[in-house]
PDB file of N, CA and C in Angstrom:
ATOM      1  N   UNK A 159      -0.358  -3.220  15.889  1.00 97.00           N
ATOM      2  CA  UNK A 159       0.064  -2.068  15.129  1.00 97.00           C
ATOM      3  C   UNK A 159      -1.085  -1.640  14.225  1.00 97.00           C
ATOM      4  N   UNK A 160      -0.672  -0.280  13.759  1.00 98.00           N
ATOM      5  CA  UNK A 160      -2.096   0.394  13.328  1.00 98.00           C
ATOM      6  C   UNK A 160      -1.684   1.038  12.054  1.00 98.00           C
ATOM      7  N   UNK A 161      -2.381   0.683  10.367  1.00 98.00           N
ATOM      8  CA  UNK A 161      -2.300   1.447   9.267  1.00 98.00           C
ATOM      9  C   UNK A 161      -3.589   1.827   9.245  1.00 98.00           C
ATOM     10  N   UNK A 162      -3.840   3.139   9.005  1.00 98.00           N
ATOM     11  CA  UNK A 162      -4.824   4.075   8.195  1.00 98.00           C
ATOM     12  C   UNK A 162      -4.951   4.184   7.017  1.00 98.00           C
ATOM     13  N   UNK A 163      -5.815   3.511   6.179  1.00 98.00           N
ATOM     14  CA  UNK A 163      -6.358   3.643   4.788  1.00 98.00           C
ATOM     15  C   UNK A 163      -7.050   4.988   4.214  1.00 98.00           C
ATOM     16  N   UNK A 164      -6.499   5.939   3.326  1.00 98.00           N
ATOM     17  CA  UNK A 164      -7.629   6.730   3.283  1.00 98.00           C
ATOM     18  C   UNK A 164      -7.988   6.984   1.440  1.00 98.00           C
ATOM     19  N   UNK A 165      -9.033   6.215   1.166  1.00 97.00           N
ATOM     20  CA  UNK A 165      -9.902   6.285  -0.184  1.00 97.00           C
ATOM     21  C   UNK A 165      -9.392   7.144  -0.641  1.00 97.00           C
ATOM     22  N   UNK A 166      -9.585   7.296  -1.835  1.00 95.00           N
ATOM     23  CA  UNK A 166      -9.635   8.690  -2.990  1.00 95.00           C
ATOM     24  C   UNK A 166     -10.746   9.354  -2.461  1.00 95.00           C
ATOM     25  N   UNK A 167     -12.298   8.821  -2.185  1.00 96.00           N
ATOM     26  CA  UNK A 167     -13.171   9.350  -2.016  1.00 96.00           C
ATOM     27  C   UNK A 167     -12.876  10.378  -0.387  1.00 96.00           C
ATOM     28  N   UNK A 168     -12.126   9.364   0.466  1.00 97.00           N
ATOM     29  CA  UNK A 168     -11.571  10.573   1.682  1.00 97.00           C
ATOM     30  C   UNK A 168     -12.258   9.412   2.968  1.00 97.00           C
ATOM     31  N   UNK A 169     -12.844   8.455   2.380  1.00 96.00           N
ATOM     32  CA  UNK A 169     -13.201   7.362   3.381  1.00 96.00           C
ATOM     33  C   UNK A 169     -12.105   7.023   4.001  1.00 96.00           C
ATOM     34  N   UNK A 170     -12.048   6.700   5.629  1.00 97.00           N
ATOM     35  CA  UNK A 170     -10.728   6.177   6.441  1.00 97.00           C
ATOM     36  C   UNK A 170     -11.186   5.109   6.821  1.00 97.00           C
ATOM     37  N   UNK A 171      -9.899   4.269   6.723  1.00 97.00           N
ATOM     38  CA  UNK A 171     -10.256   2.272   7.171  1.00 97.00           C
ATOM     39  C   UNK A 171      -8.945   2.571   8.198  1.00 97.00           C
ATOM     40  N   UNK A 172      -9.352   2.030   9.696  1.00 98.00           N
ATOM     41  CA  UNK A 172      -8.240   1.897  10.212  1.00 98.00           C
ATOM     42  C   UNK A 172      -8.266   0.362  10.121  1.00 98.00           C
ATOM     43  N   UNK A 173      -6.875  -0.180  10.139  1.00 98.00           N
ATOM     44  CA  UNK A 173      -6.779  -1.396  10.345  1.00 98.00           C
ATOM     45  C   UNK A 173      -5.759  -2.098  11.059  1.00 98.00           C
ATOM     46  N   UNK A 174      -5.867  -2.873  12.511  1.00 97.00           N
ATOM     47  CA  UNK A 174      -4.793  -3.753  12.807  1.00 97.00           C
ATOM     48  C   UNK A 174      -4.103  -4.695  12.119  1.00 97.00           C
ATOM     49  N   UNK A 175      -3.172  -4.527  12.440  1.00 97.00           N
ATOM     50  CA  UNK A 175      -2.065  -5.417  11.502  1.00 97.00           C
ATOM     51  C   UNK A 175      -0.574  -6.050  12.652  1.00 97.00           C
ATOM     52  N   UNK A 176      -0.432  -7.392  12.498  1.00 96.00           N
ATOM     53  CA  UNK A 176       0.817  -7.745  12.769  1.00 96.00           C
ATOM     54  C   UNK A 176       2.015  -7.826  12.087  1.00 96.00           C
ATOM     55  N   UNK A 177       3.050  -7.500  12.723  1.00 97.00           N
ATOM     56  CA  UNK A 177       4.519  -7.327  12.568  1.00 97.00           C
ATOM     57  C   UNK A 177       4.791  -8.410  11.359  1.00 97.00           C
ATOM     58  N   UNK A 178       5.569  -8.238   9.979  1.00 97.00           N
ATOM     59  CA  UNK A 178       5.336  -9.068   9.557  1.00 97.00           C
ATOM     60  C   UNK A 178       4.490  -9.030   7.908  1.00 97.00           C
ATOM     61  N   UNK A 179       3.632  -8.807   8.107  1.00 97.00           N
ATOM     62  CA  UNK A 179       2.324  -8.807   7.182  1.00 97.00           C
ATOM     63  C   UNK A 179       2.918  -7.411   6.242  1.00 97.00           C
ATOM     64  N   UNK A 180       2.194  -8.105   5.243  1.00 97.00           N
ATOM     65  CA  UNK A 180       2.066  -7.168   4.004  1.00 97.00           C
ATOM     66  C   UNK A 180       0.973  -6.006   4.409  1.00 97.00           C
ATOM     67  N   UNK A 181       1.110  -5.016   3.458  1.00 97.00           N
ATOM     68  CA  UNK A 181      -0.166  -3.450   3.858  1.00 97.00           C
ATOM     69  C   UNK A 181      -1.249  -4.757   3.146  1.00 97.00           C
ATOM     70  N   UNK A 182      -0.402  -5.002   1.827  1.00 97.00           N
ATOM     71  CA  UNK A 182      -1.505  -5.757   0.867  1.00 97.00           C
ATOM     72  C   UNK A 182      -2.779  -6.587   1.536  1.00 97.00           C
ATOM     73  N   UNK A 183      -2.045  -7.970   2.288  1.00 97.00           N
ATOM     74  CA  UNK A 183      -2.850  -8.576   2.999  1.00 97.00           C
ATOM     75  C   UNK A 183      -3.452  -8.355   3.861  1.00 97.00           C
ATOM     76  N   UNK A 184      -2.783  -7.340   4.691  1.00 97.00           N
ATOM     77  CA  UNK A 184      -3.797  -6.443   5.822  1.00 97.00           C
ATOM     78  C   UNK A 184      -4.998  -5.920   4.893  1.00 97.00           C
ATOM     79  N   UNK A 185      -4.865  -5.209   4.444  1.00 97.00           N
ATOM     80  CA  UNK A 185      -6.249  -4.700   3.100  1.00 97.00           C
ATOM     81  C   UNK A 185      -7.105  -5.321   2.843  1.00 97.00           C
ATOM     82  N   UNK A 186      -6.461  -6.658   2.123  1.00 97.00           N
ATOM     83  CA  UNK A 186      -7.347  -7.482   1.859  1.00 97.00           C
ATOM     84  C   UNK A 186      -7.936  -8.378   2.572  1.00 97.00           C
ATOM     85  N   UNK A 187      -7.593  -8.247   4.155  1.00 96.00           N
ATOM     86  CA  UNK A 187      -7.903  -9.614   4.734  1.00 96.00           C
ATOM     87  C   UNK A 187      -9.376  -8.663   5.259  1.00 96.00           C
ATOM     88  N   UNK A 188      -9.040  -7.322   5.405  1.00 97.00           N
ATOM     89  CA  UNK A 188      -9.659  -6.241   6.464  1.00 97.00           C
ATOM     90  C   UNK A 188     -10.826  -5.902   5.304  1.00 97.00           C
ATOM     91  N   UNK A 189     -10.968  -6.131   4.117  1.00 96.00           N
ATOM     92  CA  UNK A 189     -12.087  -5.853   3.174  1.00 96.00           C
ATOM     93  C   UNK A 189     -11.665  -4.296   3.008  1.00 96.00           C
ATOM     94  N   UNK A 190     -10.832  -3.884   2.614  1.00 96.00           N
ATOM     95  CA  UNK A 190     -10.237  -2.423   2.568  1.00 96.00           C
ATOM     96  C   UNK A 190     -10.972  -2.441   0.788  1.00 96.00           C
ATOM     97  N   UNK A 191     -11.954  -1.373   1.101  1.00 92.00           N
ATOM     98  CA  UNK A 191     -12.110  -0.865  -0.237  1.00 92.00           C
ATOM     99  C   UNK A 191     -10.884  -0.492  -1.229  1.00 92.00           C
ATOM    100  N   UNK A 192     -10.476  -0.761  -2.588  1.00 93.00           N
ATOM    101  CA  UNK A 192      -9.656   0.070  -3.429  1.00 93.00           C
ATOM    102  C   UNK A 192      -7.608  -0.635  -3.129  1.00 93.00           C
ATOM    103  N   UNK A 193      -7.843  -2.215  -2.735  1.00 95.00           N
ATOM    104  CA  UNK A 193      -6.970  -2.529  -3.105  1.00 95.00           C
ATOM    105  C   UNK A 193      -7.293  -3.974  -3.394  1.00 95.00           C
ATOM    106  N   UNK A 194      -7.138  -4.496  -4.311  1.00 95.00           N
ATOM    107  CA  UNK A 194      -7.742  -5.496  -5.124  1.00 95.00           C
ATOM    108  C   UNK A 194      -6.604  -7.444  -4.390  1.00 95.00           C
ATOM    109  N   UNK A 195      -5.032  -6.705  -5.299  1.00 93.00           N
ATOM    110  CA  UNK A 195      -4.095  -7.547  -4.512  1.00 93.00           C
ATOM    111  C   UNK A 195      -4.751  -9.292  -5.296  1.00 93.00           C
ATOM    112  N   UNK A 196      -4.421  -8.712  -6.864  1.00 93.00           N
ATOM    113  CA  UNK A 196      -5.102  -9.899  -7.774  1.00 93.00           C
ATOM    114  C   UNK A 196      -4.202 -11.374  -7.347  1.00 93.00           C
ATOM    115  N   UNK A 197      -2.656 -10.561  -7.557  1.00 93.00           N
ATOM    116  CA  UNK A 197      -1.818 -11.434  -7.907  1.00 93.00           C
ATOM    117  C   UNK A 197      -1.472 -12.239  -6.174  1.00 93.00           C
ATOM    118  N   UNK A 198      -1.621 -11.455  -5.379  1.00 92.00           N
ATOM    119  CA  UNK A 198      -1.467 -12.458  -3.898  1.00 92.00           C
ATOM    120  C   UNK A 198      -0.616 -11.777  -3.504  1.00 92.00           C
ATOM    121  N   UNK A 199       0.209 -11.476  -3.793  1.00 92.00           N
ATOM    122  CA  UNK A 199       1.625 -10.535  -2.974  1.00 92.00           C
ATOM    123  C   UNK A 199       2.468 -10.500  -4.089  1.00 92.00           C
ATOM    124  N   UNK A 200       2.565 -12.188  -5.141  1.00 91.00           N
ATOM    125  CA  UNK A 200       3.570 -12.057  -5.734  1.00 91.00           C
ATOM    126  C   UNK A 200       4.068 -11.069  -6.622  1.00 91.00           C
ATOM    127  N   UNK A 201       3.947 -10.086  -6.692  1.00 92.00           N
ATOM    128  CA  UNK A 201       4.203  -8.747  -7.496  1.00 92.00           C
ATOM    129  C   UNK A 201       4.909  -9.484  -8.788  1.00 92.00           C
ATOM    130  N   UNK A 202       3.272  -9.781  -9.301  1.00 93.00           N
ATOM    131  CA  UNK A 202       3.040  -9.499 -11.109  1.00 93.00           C
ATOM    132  C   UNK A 202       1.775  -8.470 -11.497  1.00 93.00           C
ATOM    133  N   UNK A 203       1.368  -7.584 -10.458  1.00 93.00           N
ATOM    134  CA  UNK A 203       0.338  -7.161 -10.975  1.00 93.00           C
ATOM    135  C   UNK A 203       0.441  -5.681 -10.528  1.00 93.00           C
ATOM    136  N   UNK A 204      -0.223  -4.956 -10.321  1.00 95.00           N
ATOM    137  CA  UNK A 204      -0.029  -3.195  -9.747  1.00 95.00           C
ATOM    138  C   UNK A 204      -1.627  -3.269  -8.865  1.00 95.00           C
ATOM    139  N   UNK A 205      -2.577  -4.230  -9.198  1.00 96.00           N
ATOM    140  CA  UNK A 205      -3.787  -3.924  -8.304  1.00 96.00           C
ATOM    141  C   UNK A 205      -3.353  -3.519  -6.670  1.00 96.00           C
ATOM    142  N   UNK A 206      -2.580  -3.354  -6.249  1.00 97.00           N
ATOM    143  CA  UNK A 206      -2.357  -3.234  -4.732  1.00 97.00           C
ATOM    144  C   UNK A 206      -1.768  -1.836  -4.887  1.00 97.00           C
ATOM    145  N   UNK A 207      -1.337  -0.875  -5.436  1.00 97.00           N
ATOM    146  CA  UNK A 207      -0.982   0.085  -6.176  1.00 97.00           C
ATOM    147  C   UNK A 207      -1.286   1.464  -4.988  1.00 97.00           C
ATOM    148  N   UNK A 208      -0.554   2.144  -3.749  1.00 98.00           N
ATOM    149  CA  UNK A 208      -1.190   2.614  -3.218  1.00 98.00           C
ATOM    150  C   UNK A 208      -0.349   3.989  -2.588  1.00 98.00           C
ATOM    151  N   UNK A 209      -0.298   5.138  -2.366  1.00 98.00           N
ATOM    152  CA  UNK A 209       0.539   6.138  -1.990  1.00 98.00           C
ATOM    153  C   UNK A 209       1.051   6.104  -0.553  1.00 98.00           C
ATOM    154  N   UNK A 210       2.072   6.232  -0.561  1.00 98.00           N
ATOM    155  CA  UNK A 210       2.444   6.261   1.005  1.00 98.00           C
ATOM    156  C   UNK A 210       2.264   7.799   1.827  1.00 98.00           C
ATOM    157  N   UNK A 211       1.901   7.972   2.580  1.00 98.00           N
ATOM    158  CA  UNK A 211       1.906   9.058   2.912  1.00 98.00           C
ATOM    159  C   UNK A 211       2.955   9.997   2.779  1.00 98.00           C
ATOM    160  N   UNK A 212       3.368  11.282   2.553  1.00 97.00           N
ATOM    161  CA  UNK A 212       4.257  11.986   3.279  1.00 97.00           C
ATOM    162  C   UNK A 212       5.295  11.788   4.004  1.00 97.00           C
ATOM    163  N   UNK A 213       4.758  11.580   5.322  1.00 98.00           N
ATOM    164  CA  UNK A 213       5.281  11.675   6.500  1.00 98.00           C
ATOM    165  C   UNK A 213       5.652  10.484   6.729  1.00 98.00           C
ATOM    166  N   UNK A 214       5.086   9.616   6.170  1.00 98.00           N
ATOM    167  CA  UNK A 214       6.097   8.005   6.043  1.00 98.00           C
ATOM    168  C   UNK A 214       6.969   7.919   5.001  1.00 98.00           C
ATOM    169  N   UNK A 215       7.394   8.162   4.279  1.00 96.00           N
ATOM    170  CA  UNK A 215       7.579   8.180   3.185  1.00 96.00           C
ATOM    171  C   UNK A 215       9.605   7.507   3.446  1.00 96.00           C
ATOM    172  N   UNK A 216      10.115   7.973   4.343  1.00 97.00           N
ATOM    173  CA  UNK A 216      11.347   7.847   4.592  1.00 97.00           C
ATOM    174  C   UNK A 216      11.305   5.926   5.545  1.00 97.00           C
ATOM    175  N   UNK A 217       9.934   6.491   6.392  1.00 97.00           N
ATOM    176  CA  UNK A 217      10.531   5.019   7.569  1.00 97.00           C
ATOM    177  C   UNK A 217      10.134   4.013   6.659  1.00 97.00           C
ATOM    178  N   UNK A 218       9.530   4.303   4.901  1.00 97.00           N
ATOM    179  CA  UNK A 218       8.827   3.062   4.714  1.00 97.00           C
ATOM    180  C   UNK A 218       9.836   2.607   3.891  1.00 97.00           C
ATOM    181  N   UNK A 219      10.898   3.527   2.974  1.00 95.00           N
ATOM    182  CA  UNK A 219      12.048   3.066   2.115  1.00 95.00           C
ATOM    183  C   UNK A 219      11.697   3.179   0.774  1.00 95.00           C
ATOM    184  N   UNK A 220      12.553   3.255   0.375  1.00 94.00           N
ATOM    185  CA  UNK A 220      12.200   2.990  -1.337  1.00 94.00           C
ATOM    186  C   UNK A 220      11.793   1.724  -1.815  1.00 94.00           C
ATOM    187  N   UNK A 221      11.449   1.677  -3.309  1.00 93.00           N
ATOM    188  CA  UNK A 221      10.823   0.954  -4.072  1.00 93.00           C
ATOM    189  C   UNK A 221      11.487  -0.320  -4.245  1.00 93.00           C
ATOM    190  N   UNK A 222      11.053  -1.303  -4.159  1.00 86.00           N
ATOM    191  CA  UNK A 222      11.962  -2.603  -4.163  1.00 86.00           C
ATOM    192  C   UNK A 222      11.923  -3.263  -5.342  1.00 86.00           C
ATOM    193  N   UNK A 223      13.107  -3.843  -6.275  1.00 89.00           N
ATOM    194  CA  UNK A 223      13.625  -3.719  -7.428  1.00 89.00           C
ATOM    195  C   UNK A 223      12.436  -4.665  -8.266  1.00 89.00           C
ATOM    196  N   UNK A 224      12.288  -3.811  -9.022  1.00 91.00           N
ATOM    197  CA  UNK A 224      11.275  -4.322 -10.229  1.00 91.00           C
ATOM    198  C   UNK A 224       9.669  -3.798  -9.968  1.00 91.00           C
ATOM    199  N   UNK A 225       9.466  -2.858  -9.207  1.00 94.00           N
ATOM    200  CA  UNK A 225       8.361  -2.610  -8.508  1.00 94.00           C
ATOM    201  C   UNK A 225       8.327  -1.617  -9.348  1.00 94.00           C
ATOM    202  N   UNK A 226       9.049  -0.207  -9.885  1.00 92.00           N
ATOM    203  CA  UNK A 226       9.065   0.659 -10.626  1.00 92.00           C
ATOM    204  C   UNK A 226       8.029   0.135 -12.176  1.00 92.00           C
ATOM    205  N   UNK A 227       8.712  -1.209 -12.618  1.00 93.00           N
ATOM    206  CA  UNK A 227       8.286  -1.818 -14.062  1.00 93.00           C
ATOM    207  C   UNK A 227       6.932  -2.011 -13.645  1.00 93.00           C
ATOM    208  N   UNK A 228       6.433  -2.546 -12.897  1.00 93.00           N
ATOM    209  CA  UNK A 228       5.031  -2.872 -12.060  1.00 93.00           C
ATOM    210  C   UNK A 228       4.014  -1.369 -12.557  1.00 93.00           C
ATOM    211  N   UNK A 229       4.722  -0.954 -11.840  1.00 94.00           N
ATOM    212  CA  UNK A 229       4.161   0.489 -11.505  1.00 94.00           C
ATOM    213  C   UNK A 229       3.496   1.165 -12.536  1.00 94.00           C
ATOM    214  N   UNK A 230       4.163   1.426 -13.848  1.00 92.00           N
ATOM    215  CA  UNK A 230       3.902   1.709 -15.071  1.00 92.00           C
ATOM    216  C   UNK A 230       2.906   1.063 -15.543  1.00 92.00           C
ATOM    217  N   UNK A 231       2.452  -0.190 -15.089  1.00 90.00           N
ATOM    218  CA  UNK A 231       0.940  -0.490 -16.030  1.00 90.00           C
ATOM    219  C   UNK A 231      -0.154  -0.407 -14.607  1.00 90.00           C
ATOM    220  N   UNK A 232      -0.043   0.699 -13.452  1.00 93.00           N
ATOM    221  CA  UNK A 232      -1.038   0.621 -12.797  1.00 93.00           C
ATOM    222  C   UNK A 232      -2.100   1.619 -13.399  1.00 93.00           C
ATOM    223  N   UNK A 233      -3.652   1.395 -13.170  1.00 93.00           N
ATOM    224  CA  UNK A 233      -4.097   2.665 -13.845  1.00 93.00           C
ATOM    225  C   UNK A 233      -4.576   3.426 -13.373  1.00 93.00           C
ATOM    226  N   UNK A 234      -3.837   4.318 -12.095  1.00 95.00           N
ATOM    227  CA  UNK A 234      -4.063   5.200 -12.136  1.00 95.00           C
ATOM    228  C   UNK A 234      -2.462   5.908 -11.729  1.00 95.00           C
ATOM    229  N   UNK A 235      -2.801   7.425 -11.338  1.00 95.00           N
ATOM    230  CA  UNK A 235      -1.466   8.178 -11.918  1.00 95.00           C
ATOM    231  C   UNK A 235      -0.293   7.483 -10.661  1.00 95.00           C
ATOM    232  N   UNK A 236       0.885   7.525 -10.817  1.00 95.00           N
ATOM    233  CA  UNK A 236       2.168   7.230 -10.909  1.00 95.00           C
ATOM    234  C   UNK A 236       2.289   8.199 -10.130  1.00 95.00           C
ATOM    235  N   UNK A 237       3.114   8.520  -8.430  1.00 96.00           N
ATOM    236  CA  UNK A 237       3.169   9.585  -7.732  1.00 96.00           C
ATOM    237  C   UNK A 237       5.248   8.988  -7.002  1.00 96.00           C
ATOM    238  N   UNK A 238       5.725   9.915  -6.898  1.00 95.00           N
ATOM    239  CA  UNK A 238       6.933   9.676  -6.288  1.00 95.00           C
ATOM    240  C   UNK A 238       6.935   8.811  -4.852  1.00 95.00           C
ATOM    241  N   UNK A 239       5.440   9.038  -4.331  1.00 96.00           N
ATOM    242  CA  UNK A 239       5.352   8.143  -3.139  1.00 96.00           C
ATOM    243  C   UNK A 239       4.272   6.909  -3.820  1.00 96.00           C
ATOM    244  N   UNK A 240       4.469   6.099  -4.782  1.00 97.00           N
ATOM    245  CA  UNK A 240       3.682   5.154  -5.402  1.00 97.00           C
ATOM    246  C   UNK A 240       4.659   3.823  -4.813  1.00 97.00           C
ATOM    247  N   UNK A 241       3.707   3.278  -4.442  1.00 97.00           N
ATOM    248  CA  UNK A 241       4.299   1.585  -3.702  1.00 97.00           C
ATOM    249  C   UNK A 241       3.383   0.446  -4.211  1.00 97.00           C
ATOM    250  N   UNK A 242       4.022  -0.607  -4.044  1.00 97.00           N
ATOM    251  CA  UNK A 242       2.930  -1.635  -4.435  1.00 97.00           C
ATOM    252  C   UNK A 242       2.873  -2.583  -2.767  1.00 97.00           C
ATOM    253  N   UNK A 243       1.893  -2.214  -2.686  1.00 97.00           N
ATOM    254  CA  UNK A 243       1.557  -2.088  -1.077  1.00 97.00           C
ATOM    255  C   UNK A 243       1.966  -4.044  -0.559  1.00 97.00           C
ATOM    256  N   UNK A 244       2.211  -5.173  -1.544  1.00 97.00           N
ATOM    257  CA  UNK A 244       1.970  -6.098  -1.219  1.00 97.00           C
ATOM    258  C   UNK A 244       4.205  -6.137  -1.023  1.00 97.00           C
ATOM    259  N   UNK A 245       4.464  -5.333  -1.117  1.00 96.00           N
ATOM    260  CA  UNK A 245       6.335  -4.935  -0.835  1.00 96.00           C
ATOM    261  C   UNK A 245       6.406  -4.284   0.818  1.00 96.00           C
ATOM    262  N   UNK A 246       5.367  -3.592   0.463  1.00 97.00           N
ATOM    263  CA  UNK A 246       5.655  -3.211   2.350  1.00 97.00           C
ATOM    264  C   UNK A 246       5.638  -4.226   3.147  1.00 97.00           C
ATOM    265  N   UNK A 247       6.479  -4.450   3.969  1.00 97.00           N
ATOM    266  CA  UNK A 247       5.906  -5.248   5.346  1.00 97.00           C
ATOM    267  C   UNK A 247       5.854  -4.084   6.695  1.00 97.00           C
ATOM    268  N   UNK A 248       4.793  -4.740   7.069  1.00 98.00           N
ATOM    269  CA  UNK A 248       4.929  -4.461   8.785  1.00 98.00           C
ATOM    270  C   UNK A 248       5.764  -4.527   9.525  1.00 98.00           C
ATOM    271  N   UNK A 249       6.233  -3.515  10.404  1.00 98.00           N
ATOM    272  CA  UNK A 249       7.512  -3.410  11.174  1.00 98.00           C
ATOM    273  C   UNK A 249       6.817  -2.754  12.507  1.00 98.00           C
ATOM    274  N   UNK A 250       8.183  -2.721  13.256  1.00 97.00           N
ATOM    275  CA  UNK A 250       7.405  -2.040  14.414  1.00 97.00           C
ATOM    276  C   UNK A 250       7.677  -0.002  14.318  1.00 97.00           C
ATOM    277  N   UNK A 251       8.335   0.243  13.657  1.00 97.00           N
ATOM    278  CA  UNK A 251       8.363   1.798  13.066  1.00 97.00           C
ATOM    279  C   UNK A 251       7.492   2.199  12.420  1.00 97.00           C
ATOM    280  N   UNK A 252       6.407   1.499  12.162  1.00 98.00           N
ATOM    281  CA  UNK A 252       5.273   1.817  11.256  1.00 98.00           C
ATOM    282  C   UNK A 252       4.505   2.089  11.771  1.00 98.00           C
ATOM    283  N   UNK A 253       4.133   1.311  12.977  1.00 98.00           N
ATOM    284  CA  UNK A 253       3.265   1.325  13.776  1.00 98.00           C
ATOM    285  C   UNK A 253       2.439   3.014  13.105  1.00 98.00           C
ATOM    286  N   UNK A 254       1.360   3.340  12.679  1.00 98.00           N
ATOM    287  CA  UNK A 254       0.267   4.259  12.635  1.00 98.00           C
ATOM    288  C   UNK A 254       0.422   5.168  11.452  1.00 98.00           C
ATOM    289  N   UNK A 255       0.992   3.943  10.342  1.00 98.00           N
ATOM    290  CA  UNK A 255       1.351   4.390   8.904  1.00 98.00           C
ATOM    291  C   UNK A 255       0.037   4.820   8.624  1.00 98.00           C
ATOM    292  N   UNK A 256       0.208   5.372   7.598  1.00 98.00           N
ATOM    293  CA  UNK A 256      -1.067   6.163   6.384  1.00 98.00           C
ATOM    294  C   UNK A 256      -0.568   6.135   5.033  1.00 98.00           C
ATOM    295  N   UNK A 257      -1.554   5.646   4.378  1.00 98.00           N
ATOM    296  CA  UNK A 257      -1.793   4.778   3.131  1.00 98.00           C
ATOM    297  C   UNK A 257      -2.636   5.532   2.340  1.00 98.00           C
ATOM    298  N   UNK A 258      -2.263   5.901   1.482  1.00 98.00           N
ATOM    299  CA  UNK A 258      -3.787   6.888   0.278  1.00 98.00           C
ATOM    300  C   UNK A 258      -4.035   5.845  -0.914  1.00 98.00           C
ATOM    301  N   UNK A 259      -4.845   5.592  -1.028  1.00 98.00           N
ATOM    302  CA  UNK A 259      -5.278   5.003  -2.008  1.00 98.00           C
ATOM    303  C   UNK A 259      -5.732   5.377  -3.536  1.00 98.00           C
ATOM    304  N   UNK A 260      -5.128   5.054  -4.504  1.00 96.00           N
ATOM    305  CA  UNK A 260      -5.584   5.564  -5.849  1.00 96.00           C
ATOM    306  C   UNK A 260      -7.090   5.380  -6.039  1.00 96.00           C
ATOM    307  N   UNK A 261      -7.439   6.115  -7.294  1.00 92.00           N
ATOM    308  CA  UNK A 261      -9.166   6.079  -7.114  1.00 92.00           C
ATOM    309  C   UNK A 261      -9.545   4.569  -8.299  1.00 92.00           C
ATOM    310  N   UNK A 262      -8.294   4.685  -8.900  1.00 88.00           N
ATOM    311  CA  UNK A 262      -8.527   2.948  -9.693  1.00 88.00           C
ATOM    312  C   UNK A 262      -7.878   2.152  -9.353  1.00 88.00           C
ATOM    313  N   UNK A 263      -7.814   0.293  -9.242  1.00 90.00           N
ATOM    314  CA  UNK A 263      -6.948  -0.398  -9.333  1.00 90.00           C
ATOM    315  C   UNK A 263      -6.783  -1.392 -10.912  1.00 90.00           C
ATOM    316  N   UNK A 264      -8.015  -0.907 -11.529  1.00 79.00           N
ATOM    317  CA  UNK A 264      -7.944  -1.685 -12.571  1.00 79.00           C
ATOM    318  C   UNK A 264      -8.582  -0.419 -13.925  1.00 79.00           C
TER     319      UNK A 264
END
């Protein structure tokens, strides 16, 4: 399965990913510029902090509880499609998600 990273700057990372896996760890395993993913997955931190596309925006679901409180100390802006990318998992409906990335994680 296939997520598309695309920078603030407008740089695209495609990256394989298995069923399963966090966006987070895909990112980080893939050296994805602009997601940090301090805390490991365990969502105490917002460094993984990343926009969902649009057009995913429905197959990916809403915010999973306590992720909102997260959210508020990320630093950069706060968007209605704001996720903390280490909550997503990989599914097979995702297959050729797109991911925007904030221009800070810290």
């Amino acid at each position: 399965m296939k997520i598309t990273f695309i920078a603030a700057d407008g740089t695209v990372t495609p990256v394989e990913v298995t069923a399963g896996e966090s966006i987070m760890r895909a990112a980080v395993q893939n050296d994805v510029d602009g997601v940090i993913g301090e805390c490991g997955g365990s969502m105490m931190c917002a460094t993984c902090h990343c926009y969902v596309d649009d057009a995913w925006t429905d197959a990916v679901g809403p915010q999973e509880d306590g992720e909102s409180d997260l959210l508020d100390c990320a630093a950069s802006e706060v968007r209605a499609s704001s996720r903390l990318s280490c909550q997503i998992k990989m599914r097979p409906e995702l297959d050729g998600l797109v991911i925007h990335l904030p221009e800070s994680q810290l």
